[in-house]
Short mmCIF file of C-alpha atoms in Angstrom, two decimals:
data_model
loop_
_atom_site.label_atom_id
_atom_site.label_comp_id
_atom_site.label_asym_id
_atom_site.label_seq_id
_atom_site.Cartn_x
_atom_site.Cartn_y
_atom_site.Cartn_z
CA UNK A 1 5.05 -3.15 -44.23
CA UNK A 2 2.88 -0.85 -42.04
CA UNK A 3 2.75 -3.01 -38.45
CA UNK A 4 -0.29 -2.09 -35.98
CA UNK A 5 0.94 -1.60 -32.07
CA UNK A 6 -0.30 -1.40 -28.74
CA UNK A 7 2.61 -0.25 -26.55
CA UNK A 8 1.56 -0.68 -22.38
CA UNK A 9 4.05 1.50 -20.28
CA UNK A 10 4.63 0.33 -16.94
CA UNK A 11 4.79 3.34 -13.95
CA UNK A 12 2.48 6.12 -16.32
CA UNK A 13 0.96 8.02 -14.10
CA UNK A 14 1.93 7.29 -10.96
CA UNK A 15 4.70 7.48 -8.11
CA UNK A 16 4.94 10.75 -9.39
CA UNK A 17 5.56 9.96 -13.12
CA UNK A 18 2.28 12.84 -14.70
CA UNK A 19 2.17 12.98 -18.46
CA UNK A 20 -1.26 13.92 -19.99
CA UNK A 21 -2.52 11.84 -23.01
CA UNK A 22 -1.78 14.35 -25.80
CA UNK A 23 1.90 14.97 -23.97
CA UNK A 24 2.33 11.48 -24.53
CA UNK A 25 0.18 11.15 -28.34
CA UNK A 26 3.27 13.90 -29.10
CA UNK A 27 6.06 12.09 -27.37
CA UNK A 28 5.20 9.19 -29.75
CA UNK A 29 4.66 10.75 -32.96
CA UNK A 30 8.16 12.64 -32.51
CA UNK A 31 9.59 9.09 -32.53
CA UNK A 32 8.31 8.77 -36.65
CA UNK A 33 5.52 7.13 -35.29
CA UNK A 34 1.86 8.20 -36.73
CA UNK A 35 -1.86 7.38 -36.41
CA UNK A 36 -0.83 7.25 -32.45
CA UNK A 37 -3.92 7.23 -30.52
CA UNK A 38 -4.37 6.74 -25.94
CA UNK A 39 -6.65 5.24 -24.02
CA UNK A 40 -7.58 6.24 -20.51
CA UNK A 41 -4.38 7.36 -18.82
CA UNK A 42 -2.77 4.41 -17.50
CA UNK A 43 0.23 4.50 -20.72
CA UNK A 44 -1.93 2.75 -23.34
CA UNK A 45 -0.90 4.31 -26.75
CA UNK A 46 -2.03 2.51 -30.20
CA UNK A 47 -0.11 3.47 -33.01
CA UNK A 48 1.74 2.54 -36.61
CA UNK A 49 4.86 2.00 -37.83
CA UNK A 50 7.11 0.91 -40.71
CA UNK A 51 8.62 -1.26 -38.61
CA UNK A 52 7.66 -4.97 -37.68
CA UNK A 53 10.29 -5.57 -35.45
CA UNK A 54 9.32 -5.88 -31.59
CA UNK A 55 12.05 -5.82 -30.80
CA UNK A 56 13.65 -2.74 -32.65
CA UNK A 57 10.15 -0.78 -32.47
CA UNK A 58 10.57 -1.29 -28.49
CA UNK A 59 13.48 0.07 -27.95
CA UNK A 60 12.77 2.81 -30.00
CA UNK A 61 10.14 3.83 -27.23
CA UNK A 62 12.29 3.02 -24.78
CA UNK A 63 15.27 5.51 -26.05
CA UNK A 64 13.37 7.70 -27.03
CA UNK A 65 10.54 8.07 -23.65
CA UNK A 66 13.61 7.81 -21.69
CA UNK A 67 15.70 11.27 -23.30
CA UNK A 68 12.01 13.10 -23.64
CA UNK A 69 10.38 12.65 -20.43
CA UNK A 70 13.80 12.27 -18.33
CA UNK A 71 12.75 8.36 -16.59
CA UNK A 72 12.74 4.53 -18.03
CA UNK A 73 9.77 4.12 -19.17
CA UNK A 74 9.57 -0.20 -19.97
CA UNK A 75 7.59 -0.62 -23.29
CA UNK A 76 5.53 -3.88 -23.34
CA UNK A 77 4.52 -4.08 -27.25
CA UNK A 78 1.62 -6.32 -28.37
CA UNK A 79 0.03 -6.26 -31.76
CA UNK A 80 -4.27 -6.23 -32.84
CA UNK A 81 -3.56 -10.00 -32.96
CA UNK A 82 -2.31 -10.48 -29.99
CA UNK A 83 -4.84 -8.08 -27.83
CA UNK A 84 -7.92 -9.61 -28.85
CA UNK A 85 -6.08 -13.45 -28.71
CA UNK A 86 -6.12 -12.03 -24.94
CA UNK A 87 -9.02 -10.67 -24.99
CA UNK A 88 -10.83 -13.81 -26.09
CA UNK A 89 -8.97 -16.05 -22.93
CA UNK A 90 -10.94 -17.75 -19.98
CA UNK A 91 -8.01 -18.53 -18.06
CA UNK A 92 -11.31 -18.97 -15.23
CA UNK A 93 -13.67 -20.40 -15.00
CA UNK A 94 -17.93 -18.69 -15.51
CA UNK A 95 -18.71 -19.58 -12.31
CA UNK A 96 -14.79 -17.95 -10.95
CA UNK A 97 -15.37 -14.79 -12.34
CA UNK A 98 -19.89 -14.67 -10.95
CA UNK A 99 -18.59 -15.83 -6.96
CA UNK A 100 -15.47 -12.81 -7.27
CA UNK A 101 -15.99 -9.52 -6.86
CA UNK A 102 -12.65 -8.91 -7.90
CA UNK A 103 -12.18 -7.34 -11.65
CA UNK A 104 -10.03 -9.56 -13.63
CA UNK A 105 -6.51 -8.54 -14.65
CA UNK A 106 -4.21 -9.05 -17.25
CA UNK A 107 -0.37 -9.03 -16.93
CA UNK A 108 1.43 -8.56 -19.77
CA UNK A 109 5.15 -9.78 -19.86
CA UNK A 110 8.06 -8.84 -21.56
CA UNK A 111 8.50 -12.56 -22.79
CA UNK A 112 7.07 -16.29 -22.87
CA UNK A 113 8.34 -17.25 -19.09
CA UNK A 114 9.77 -20.96 -19.51
CA UNK A 115 7.80 -24.31 -17.30
CA UNK A 116 9.70 -23.44 -14.35
CA UNK A 117 9.30 -20.33 -14.40
CA UNK A 118 5.63 -20.88 -14.17
CA UNK A 119 4.96 -23.35 -11.67
CA UNK A 120 6.96 -21.25 -9.20
CA UNK A 121 4.45 -18.43 -10.11
CA UNK A 122 1.15 -20.54 -10.30
CA UNK A 123 1.81 -22.19 -6.69
CA UNK A 124 1.41 -18.54 -5.05
CA UNK A 125 -2.18 -18.58 -6.26
CA UNK A 126 -5.02 -19.02 -3.65
CA UNK A 127 -8.20 -19.39 -3.45
CA UNK A 128 -8.22 -15.59 -2.74
CA UNK A 129 -5.84 -15.21 -6.00
CA UNK A 130 -6.25 -17.49 -9.17
CA UNK A 131 -3.72 -16.99 -11.46
CA UNK A 132 -3.78 -18.67 -15.06
CA UNK A 133 -0.92 -17.65 -17.46
CA UNK A 134 -1.94 -17.07 -21.36
CA UNK A 135 1.55 -16.88 -23.75
CA UNK A 136 3.36 -13.09 -22.58
CA UNK A 137 0.46 -12.83 -20.06
CA UNK A 138 -0.31 -13.53 -16.15
CA UNK A 139 -3.95 -13.48 -15.47
CA UNK A 140 -4.93 -12.63 -12.39
CA UNK A 141 -8.56 -13.17 -10.59
CA UNK A 142 -8.46 -10.93 -7.58
CA UNK A 143 -11.01 -12.46 -4.73
CA UNK A 144 -10.59 -9.72 -2.82
CA UNK A 145 -10.19 -6.74 -5.60
CA UNK A 146 -6.76 -5.58 -6.29
CA UNK A 147 -5.74 -3.76 -3.29
CA UNK A 148 -7.29 -6.39 -0.40
CA UNK A 149 -5.12 -8.94 -2.51
CA UNK A 150 -2.27 -10.83 -0.45
CA UNK A 151 -0.75 -12.11 -3.48
CA UNK A 152 3.27 -11.63 -3.05
CA UNK A 153 3.65 -9.74 -6.58
CA UNK A 154 6.94 -8.94 -5.14
CA UNK A 155 7.79 -12.93 -5.26
CA UNK A 156 5.89 -12.98 -8.70
CA UNK A 157 8.15 -10.00 -10.54
CA UNK A 158 11.35 -11.74 -9.10
CA UNK A 159 10.01 -15.05 -10.56
CA UNK A 160 9.32 -13.25 -14.00
CA UNK A 161 10.47 -10.09 -14.35
CA UNK A 162 8.00 -7.25 -14.12
CA UNK A 163 5.36 -6.91 -16.14
CA UNK A 164 3.10 -4.08 -16.37
CA UNK A 165 -0.72 -4.79 -15.47
CA UNK A 166 -4.63 -3.89 -16.68
CA UNK A 167 -7.53 -5.09 -16.23
CA UNK A 168 -9.07 -7.06 -18.81
CA UNK A 169 -11.52 -4.33 -18.96
CA UNK A 170 -9.51 -1.93 -20.29
CA UNK A 171 -8.29 -4.51 -22.68
CA UNK A 172 -11.02 -4.98 -23.92
CA UNK A 173 -11.36 -1.13 -24.58
CA UNK A 174 -7.54 -1.30 -26.13
CA UNK A 175 -9.66 -4.04 -28.17
CA UNK A 176 -12.26 -1.87 -29.28
CA UNK A 177 -10.37 0.70 -30.37
CA UNK A 178 -8.17 -1.12 -32.84
CA UNK A 179 -11.64 -2.74 -34.43
CA UNK A 180 -11.98 1.29 -34.68
CA UNK A 181 -9.55 1.65 -36.96
#
């Protein structure tokens, strides 16, 4: 059974780790994945795999990229339905979106947080940094913009573990690219 996946890679093209989209696509092809494409230079890879188990695919990518690149690349895997669900979600009201100069952000998580973790993270929200959860996603609306936010990301990572963040616009671009496949 062939599955289409989207790998959202953490820490690509930041912190001294640089790779071109062409080299990233080649690395995925070398791992045996087919129909590999990338979206923007922030570690978004679309590909087909014969295996349908997300944990197995994730391990294959993380091991293969670490061997090829020489550093760990945390990978957050989603299928097309999950990406479309993120785009369809409406975690913030239209009024909140209209009033905010910040762009809506989505942090992809490795697993769904339990109720206690959700409550602890939501307690960190403010009027300037609104938060909401999807199944395995944390939505964030920064009123002041990402760079000027006072949201305690370190506290969130301690509670949820690390994730990888994209603008909702980037996720919509990934969904559009999926639809064109």
